[in-house]
Amino acid sequence: MIVFDASTIVGAALRKNGTPERALLRPTEVDVLILSPAVEAEIADVLSRPKFVGLISARRRNALLNTLRHAAVWFDPTERIADCRDPDDDKYLELALAAGAHTIVSSDHDLLVLHRGVVCAS
């Protein structure tokens, strides 16, 4: 099971056929992509920010979100974690714990400093 953070999803949306997109498409072939309502909401929010609206077409944004929503196994974490130096990133750790995920794919330095099980996909 694999967690993708918003930074990786934005990278996938910005660079068609780039490393983040290839990393995102790979789990659907060999592993399980997981989401929680909090993670999905953050991804949708980040993709809708004004700085990305001009760079990512609505069609690509919607296609990516629909792919994520339909390909993922959903979890609703109940255990709260406060291990990240950016508390907004704790939701990724909570999801990984709830699902028993072995990997978080991220380019967010607040997650990458945790090292164990966090993979950079920039």
CSV table of N, CA and C in Angstrom, one decimal:
chain,number,residue,atom,x,y,z
A,1,MET,N,0.8,-1.2,0.0
A,1,MET,CA,0.0,0.0,0.0
A,1,MET,C,0.9,1.2,0.0
A,2,ILE,N,0.5,2.2,-0.8
A,2,ILE,CA,1.3,3.4,-1.0
A,2,ILE,C,0.5,4.7,-0.8
A,3,VAL,N,1.0,5.7,-0.1
A,3,VAL,CA,0.4,7.0,0.1
A,3,VAL,C,1.2,8.0,-0.8
A,4,PHE,N,0.4,8.8,-1.5
A,4,PHE,CA,1.0,9.9,-2.3
A,4,PHE,C,0.6,11.2,-1.7
A,5,ASP,N,1.5,12.1,-1.5
A,5,ASP,CA,1.1,13.4,-0.9
A,5,ASP,C,0.8,14.4,-2.0
A,6,ALA,N,0.3,15.5,-1.6
A,6,ALA,CA,-0.2,16.5,-2.6
A,6,ALA,C,0.9,17.0,-3.5
A,7,SER,N,2.1,17.1,-2.9
A,7,SER,CA,3.3,17.6,-3.8
A,7,SER,C,3.6,16.7,-4.9
A,8,THR,N,3.4,15.4,-4.7
A,8,THR,CA,3.7,14.5,-5.8
A,8,THR,C,2.6,14.5,-6.8
A,9,ILE,N,1.3,14.7,-6.4
A,9,ILE,CA,0.2,14.8,-7.3
A,9,ILE,C,0.3,16.0,-8.2
A,10,VAL,N,0.7,17.1,-7.5
A,10,VAL,CA,0.9,18.4,-8.3
A,10,VAL,C,2.0,18.2,-9.3
A,11,GLY,N,3.1,17.5,-8.9
A,11,GLY,CA,4.2,17.3,-9.8
A,11,GLY,C,3.7,16.4,-11.0
A,12,ALA,N,2.9,15.4,-10.7
A,12,ALA,CA,2.3,14.6,-11.8
A,12,ALA,C,1.5,15.4,-12.7
A,13,ALA,N,0.7,16.3,-12.2
A,13,ALA,CA,-0.2,17.1,-13.0
A,13,ALA,C,0.6,18.1,-13.9
A,14,LEU,N,1.7,18.6,-13.3
A,14,LEU,CA,2.5,19.6,-14.1
A,14,LEU,C,3.3,19.0,-15.2
A,15,ARG,N,3.8,17.8,-14.9
A,15,ARG,CA,4.8,17.2,-15.9
A,15,ARG,C,4.3,15.8,-16.4
A,16,LYS,N,3.5,15.9,-17.5
A,16,LYS,CA,3.0,14.7,-18.1
A,16,LYS,C,4.2,13.8,-18.5
A,17,ASN,N,4.1,12.5,-18.1
A,17,ASN,CA,5.1,11.5,-18.3
A,17,ASN,C,6.4,11.7,-17.5
A,18,GLY,N,6.3,12.6,-16.5
A,18,GLY,CA,7.5,12.9,-15.7
A,18,GLY,C,7.5,11.8,-14.6
A,19,THR,N,8.6,11.9,-13.7
A,19,THR,CA,8.8,11.0,-12.7
A,19,THR,C,7.6,10.9,-11.7
A,20,PRO,N,7.0,12.0,-11.2
A,20,PRO,CA,5.9,11.9,-10.3
A,20,PRO,C,4.7,11.2,-11.0
A,21,GLU,N,4.4,11.4,-12.3
A,21,GLU,CA,3.3,10.8,-12.9
A,21,GLU,C,3.6,9.3,-13.1
A,22,ARG,N,4.8,8.9,-13.4
A,22,ARG,CA,5.1,7.5,-13.6
A,22,ARG,C,5.0,6.8,-12.2
A,23,ALA,N,5.5,7.5,-11.2
A,23,ALA,CA,5.4,6.9,-9.8
A,23,ALA,C,3.9,6.7,-9.4
A,24,LEU,N,3.1,7.6,-9.8
A,24,LEU,CA,1.7,7.6,-9.5
A,24,LEU,C,1.0,6.4,-10.2
A,25,LEU,N,1.3,6.2,-11.5
A,25,LEU,CA,0.7,5.2,-12.3
A,25,LEU,C,1.2,3.8,-11.9
A,26,ARG,N,2.4,3.7,-11.4
A,26,ARG,CA,3.0,2.4,-11.1
A,26,ARG,C,2.1,1.6,-10.1
A,27,PRO,N,1.7,2.2,-8.9
A,27,PRO,CA,1.0,1.4,-7.9
A,27,PRO,C,-0.3,0.7,-8.5
A,28,THR,N,-0.9,1.3,-9.5
A,28,THR,CA,-2.1,0.7,-10.0
A,28,THR,C,-1.8,-0.6,-10.7
A,29,GLU,N,-0.5,-0.8,-11.1
A,29,GLU,CA,-0.1,-2.0,-11.8
A,29,GLU,C,0.4,-3.0,-10.8
A,30,VAL,N,1.1,-2.6,-9.7
A,30,VAL,CA,1.8,-3.6,-8.8
A,30,VAL,C,1.5,-3.4,-7.4
A,31,ASP,N,0.7,-2.4,-7.0
A,31,ASP,CA,0.5,-2.2,-5.6
A,31,ASP,C,-0.9,-1.5,-5.4
A,32,VAL,N,-1.2,-1.0,-4.2
A,32,VAL,CA,-2.5,-0.4,-3.9
A,32,VAL,C,-2.3,1.0,-3.5
A,33,LEU,N,-2.9,1.9,-4.2
A,33,LEU,CA,-2.9,3.3,-3.9
A,33,LEU,C,-4.0,3.5,-2.8
A,34,ILE,N,-3.7,4.3,-1.8
A,34,ILE,CA,-4.6,4.5,-0.7
A,34,ILE,C,-4.9,6.0,-0.5
A,35,LEU,N,-6.1,6.3,-0.1
A,35,LEU,CA,-6.5,7.7,0.2
A,35,LEU,C,-7.4,7.7,1.5
A,36,SER,N,-7.4,8.9,2.0
A,36,SER,CA,-8.3,9.2,3.1
A,36,SER,C,-9.1,10.5,2.7
A,37,PRO,N,-10.2,10.8,3.3
A,37,PRO,CA,-10.9,12.0,3.0
A,37,PRO,C,-10.0,13.2,3.2
A,38,ALA,N,-9.2,13.3,4.2
A,38,ALA,CA,-8.4,14.4,4.5
A,38,ALA,C,-7.3,14.6,3.4
A,39,VAL,N,-6.7,13.5,3.0
A,39,VAL,CA,-5.7,13.6,2.0
A,39,VAL,C,-6.3,14.0,0.6
A,40,GLU,N,-7.4,13.4,0.3
A,40,GLU,CA,-8.1,13.7,-1.0
A,40,GLU,C,-8.5,15.2,-1.0
A,41,ALA,N,-9.0,15.7,0.1
A,41,ALA,CA,-9.4,17.1,0.2
A,41,ALA,C,-8.2,18.0,0.0
A,42,GLU,N,-7.1,17.7,0.6
A,42,GLU,CA,-5.9,18.5,0.4
A,42,GLU,C,-5.4,18.5,-1.0
A,43,ILE,N,-5.4,17.3,-1.6
A,43,ILE,CA,-4.9,17.2,-3.0
A,43,ILE,C,-5.8,18.1,-3.9
A,44,ALA,N,-7.2,17.9,-3.7
A,44,ALA,CA,-8.1,18.7,-4.5
A,44,ALA,C,-7.9,20.2,-4.3
A,45,ASP,N,-7.7,20.6,-3.1
A,45,ASP,CA,-7.5,22.0,-2.7
A,45,ASP,C,-6.2,22.5,-3.4
A,46,VAL,N,-5.1,21.8,-3.2
A,46,VAL,CA,-3.8,22.3,-3.8
A,46,VAL,C,-3.9,22.4,-5.3
A,47,LEU,N,-4.5,21.4,-6.0
A,47,LEU,CA,-4.7,21.5,-7.4
A,47,LEU,C,-5.5,22.6,-7.9
A,48,SER,N,-6.4,23.1,-7.0
A,48,SER,CA,-7.3,24.2,-7.4
A,48,SER,C,-6.8,25.6,-7.0
A,49,ARG,N,-5.6,25.7,-6.4
A,49,ARG,CA,-5.0,27.0,-6.1
A,49,ARG,C,-4.7,27.8,-7.3
A,50,PRO,N,-4.9,29.1,-7.2
A,50,PRO,CA,-4.7,30.0,-8.3
A,50,PRO,C,-3.4,29.8,-9.0
A,51,LYS,N,-2.3,29.5,-8.3
A,51,LYS,CA,-1.0,29.4,-9.0
A,51,LYS,C,-0.9,28.2,-9.9
A,52,PHE,N,-1.8,27.2,-9.7
A,52,PHE,CA,-1.8,26.0,-10.5
A,52,PHE,C,-2.9,26.0,-11.6
A,53,VAL,N,-3.9,26.8,-11.4
A,53,VAL,CA,-5.0,26.8,-12.3
A,53,VAL,C,-4.6,27.2,-13.7
A,54,GLY,N,-3.7,28.1,-13.9
A,54,GLY,CA,-3.2,28.5,-15.2
A,54,GLY,C,-2.2,27.5,-15.8
A,55,LEU,N,-1.6,26.6,-14.9
A,55,LEU,CA,-0.6,25.6,-15.4
A,55,LEU,C,-1.2,24.3,-15.6
A,56,ILE,N,-2.3,24.0,-15.0
A,56,ILE,CA,-2.9,22.6,-15.1
A,56,ILE,C,-4.3,22.8,-15.6
A,57,SER,N,-4.7,22.3,-16.7
A,57,SER,CA,-6.0,22.5,-17.3
A,57,SER,C,-7.0,21.8,-16.4
A,58,ALA,N,-8.2,22.3,-16.4
A,58,ALA,CA,-9.3,21.7,-15.6
A,58,ALA,C,-9.5,20.3,-16.0
A,59,ARG,N,-9.4,20.0,-17.3
A,59,ARG,CA,-9.6,18.6,-17.8
A,59,ARG,C,-8.5,17.7,-17.2
A,60,ARG,N,-7.3,18.1,-17.2
A,60,ARG,CA,-6.2,17.3,-16.6
A,60,ARG,C,-6.4,17.1,-15.1
A,61,ARG,N,-6.7,18.2,-14.4
A,61,ARG,CA,-7.0,18.2,-13.0
A,61,ARG,C,-8.1,17.2,-12.6
A,62,ASN,N,-9.2,17.4,-13.3
A,62,ASN,CA,-10.3,16.5,-13.1
A,62,ASN,C,-10.0,15.0,-13.4
A,63,ALA,N,-9.3,14.8,-14.5
A,63,ALA,CA,-9.0,13.4,-14.8
A,63,ALA,C,-8.1,12.8,-13.8
A,64,LEU,N,-7.1,13.6,-13.3
A,64,LEU,CA,-6.2,13.1,-12.3
A,64,LEU,C,-7.0,12.8,-11.0
A,65,LEU,N,-7.8,13.7,-10.6
A,65,LEU,CA,-8.6,13.5,-9.4
A,65,LEU,C,-9.5,12.3,-9.5
A,66,ASN,N,-10.2,12.1,-10.6
A,66,ASN,CA,-11.1,11.0,-10.8
A,66,ASN,C,-10.3,9.7,-10.8
A,67,THR,N,-9.1,9.7,-11.4
A,67,THR,CA,-8.3,8.4,-11.4
A,67,THR,C,-7.9,8.1,-10.0
A,68,LEU,N,-7.5,9.1,-9.2
A,68,LEU,CA,-7.1,8.8,-7.8
A,68,LEU,C,-8.3,8.3,-7.0
A,69,ARG,N,-9.4,9.0,-7.2
A,69,ARG,CA,-10.6,8.6,-6.4
A,69,ARG,C,-11.1,7.2,-6.7
A,70,HIS,N,-11.0,6.8,-7.9
A,70,HIS,CA,-11.5,5.5,-8.3
A,70,HIS,C,-10.5,4.3,-8.2
A,71,ALA,N,-9.2,4.7,-8.3
A,71,ALA,CA,-8.2,3.6,-8.2
A,71,ALA,C,-7.8,3.3,-6.7
A,72,ALA,N,-8.1,4.2,-5.8
A,72,ALA,CA,-7.7,4.1,-4.4
A,72,ALA,C,-8.6,3.2,-3.6
A,73,VAL,N,-7.9,2.6,-2.6
A,73,VAL,CA,-8.7,2.0,-1.5
A,73,VAL,C,-8.7,3.1,-0.4
A,74,TRP,N,-9.9,3.3,0.1
A,74,TRP,CA,-10.1,4.4,1.0
A,74,TRP,C,-10.1,4.0,2.5
A,75,PHE,N,-9.4,4.8,3.3
A,75,PHE,CA,-9.3,4.6,4.8
A,75,PHE,C,-9.7,5.9,5.5
A,76,ASP,N,-10.3,5.7,6.7
A,76,ASP,CA,-10.6,6.9,7.5
A,76,ASP,C,-9.9,6.7,8.8
A,77,PRO,N,-8.6,7.3,8.8
A,77,PRO,CA,-7.8,7.1,10.0
A,77,PRO,C,-8.5,7.6,11.3
A,78,THR,N,-8.3,6.8,12.4
A,78,THR,CA,-8.8,7.2,13.7
A,78,THR,C,-7.7,7.6,14.7
A,79,GLU,N,-6.5,7.1,14.4
A,79,GLU,CA,-5.4,7.4,15.3
A,79,GLU,C,-4.7,8.7,14.9
A,80,ARG,N,-4.6,9.7,15.8
A,80,ARG,CA,-3.9,10.9,15.4
A,80,ARG,C,-2.4,10.9,15.7
A,81,ILE,N,-1.7,11.5,14.8
A,81,ILE,CA,-0.2,11.5,14.9
A,81,ILE,C,0.2,12.9,14.9
A,82,ALA,N,1.3,13.2,15.6
A,82,ALA,CA,1.8,14.6,15.7
A,82,ALA,C,3.4,14.5,15.6
A,83,ASP,N,3.8,13.8,14.5
A,83,ASP,CA,5.3,13.6,14.3
A,83,ASP,C,5.9,14.5,13.3
A,84,CYS,N,5.2,15.2,12.5
A,84,CYS,CA,5.7,16.0,11.4
A,84,CYS,C,6.0,17.4,11.9
A,85,ARG,N,7.1,18.0,11.4
A,85,ARG,CA,7.4,19.4,11.8
A,85,ARG,C,6.3,20.3,11.2
A,86,ASP,N,5.6,19.9,10.1
A,86,ASP,CA,4.5,20.6,9.6
A,86,ASP,C,3.2,19.8,10.0
A,87,PRO,N,2.5,20.3,10.9
A,87,PRO,CA,1.3,19.5,11.4
A,87,PRO,C,0.3,19.2,10.3
A,88,ASP,N,0.3,20.0,9.2
A,88,ASP,CA,-0.6,19.7,8.1
A,88,ASP,C,-0.2,18.4,7.4
A,89,ASP,N,1.0,17.9,7.5
A,89,ASP,CA,1.4,16.7,6.9
A,89,ASP,C,1.2,15.4,7.7
A,90,ASP,N,0.8,15.6,9.0
A,90,ASP,CA,0.5,14.4,9.8
A,90,ASP,C,-0.6,13.5,9.2
A,91,LYS,N,-1.5,14.1,8.4
A,91,LYS,CA,-2.6,13.3,7.8
A,91,LYS,C,-2.0,12.2,6.9
A,92,TYR,N,-0.8,12.4,6.3
A,92,TYR,CA,-0.2,11.3,5.5
A,92,TYR,C,0.3,10.2,6.3
A,93,LEU,N,0.9,10.6,7.5
A,93,LEU,CA,1.3,9.5,8.4
A,93,LEU,C,0.2,8.8,9.0
A,94,GLU,N,-0.9,9.5,9.3
A,94,GLU,CA,-2.1,8.8,9.9
A,94,GLU,C,-2.7,7.9,8.9
A,95,LEU,N,-2.7,8.2,7.6
A,95,LEU,CA,-3.3,7.4,6.6
A,95,LEU,C,-2.4,6.1,6.4
A,96,ALA,N,-1.0,6.4,6.4
A,96,ALA,CA,-0.1,5.2,6.2
A,96,ALA,C,-0.3,4.3,7.4
A,97,LEU,N,-0.4,4.8,8.6
A,97,LEU,CA,-0.6,3.9,9.8
A,97,LEU,C,-1.9,3.1,9.7
A,98,ALA,N,-3.0,3.8,9.4
A,98,ALA,CA,-4.3,3.2,9.3
A,98,ALA,C,-4.3,2.1,8.3
A,99,ALA,N,-3.6,2.3,7.2
A,99,ALA,CA,-3.7,1.3,6.1
A,99,ALA,C,-2.6,0.3,6.1
A,100,GLY,N,-1.6,0.5,7.0
A,100,GLY,CA,-0.4,-0.4,7.0
A,100,GLY,C,0.4,-0.2,5.8
A,101,ALA,N,0.5,1.0,5.3
A,101,ALA,CA,1.3,1.3,4.1
A,101,ALA,C,2.7,1.2,4.4
A,102,HIS,N,3.5,0.8,3.4
A,102,HIS,CA,4.9,0.7,3.5
A,102,HIS,C,5.7,1.9,2.9
A,103,THR,N,5.0,2.7,2.2
A,103,THR,CA,5.7,3.8,1.5
A,103,THR,C,4.8,5.1,1.4
A,104,ILE,N,5.4,6.2,1.6
A,104,ILE,CA,4.8,7.5,1.3
A,104,ILE,C,5.7,8.1,0.2
A,105,VAL,N,5.1,8.5,-0.9
A,105,VAL,CA,5.8,9.1,-2.0
A,105,VAL,C,5.6,10.6,-1.9
A,106,SER,N,6.7,11.4,-1.8
A,106,SER,CA,6.6,12.8,-1.5
A,106,SER,C,7.8,13.6,-2.0
A,107,SER,N,7.6,14.8,-2.3
A,107,SER,CA,8.8,15.7,-2.5
A,107,SER,C,8.7,16.9,-1.5
A,108,ASP,N,7.9,16.7,-0.5
A,108,ASP,CA,7.8,17.6,0.6
A,108,ASP,C,8.9,17.4,1.7
A,109,HIS,N,9.7,18.4,1.9
A,109,HIS,CA,10.8,18.2,2.8
A,109,HIS,C,10.4,17.9,4.2
A,110,ASP,N,9.2,18.4,4.6
A,110,ASP,CA,8.8,18.1,6.0
A,110,ASP,C,8.5,16.6,6.1
A,111,LEU,N,8.2,15.9,5.1
A,111,LEU,CA,8.0,14.4,5.1
A,111,LEU,C,9.3,13.7,4.9
A,112,LEU,N,10.1,14.3,4.0
A,112,LEU,CA,11.3,13.6,3.6
A,112,LEU,C,12.3,13.5,4.7
A,113,VAL,N,12.3,14.5,5.7
A,113,VAL,CA,13.2,14.4,6.8
A,113,VAL,C,12.9,13.3,7.7
A,114,LEU,N,11.7,12.7,7.6
A,114,LEU,CA,11.4,11.5,8.4
A,114,LEU,C,12.1,10.2,7.9
A,115,HIS,N,12.6,10.3,6.7
A,115,HIS,CA,13.4,9.2,6.0
A,115,HIS,C,12.6,7.9,5.8
A,116,ARG,N,12.4,7.2,6.9
A,116,ARG,CA,11.9,5.8,6.8
A,116,ARG,C,10.6,5.7,6.0
A,117,GLY,N,10.7,5.0,4.9
A,117,GLY,CA,9.5,4.8,4.1
A,117,GLY,C,8.9,5.9,3.3
A,118,VAL,N,9.7,7.0,3.2
A,118,VAL,CA,9.3,8.2,2.4
A,118,VAL,C,10.2,8.3,1.2
A,119,VAL,N,9.6,8.3,0.0
A,119,VAL,CA,10.4,8.2,-1.2
A,119,VAL,C,10.2,9.6,-1.9
A,120,CYS,N,11.3,10.1,-2.4
A,120,CYS,CA,11.2,11.4,-3.2
A,120,CYS,C,10.8,11.1,-4.6
A,121,ALA,N,9.8,11.8,-5.2
A,121,ALA,CA,9.4,11.6,-6.6
A,121,ALA,C,9.4,13.0,-7.3
A,122,SER,N,10.5,13.7,-7.2
A,122,SER,CA,10.5,15.1,-7.8
A,122,SER,C,11.0,15.0,-9.2
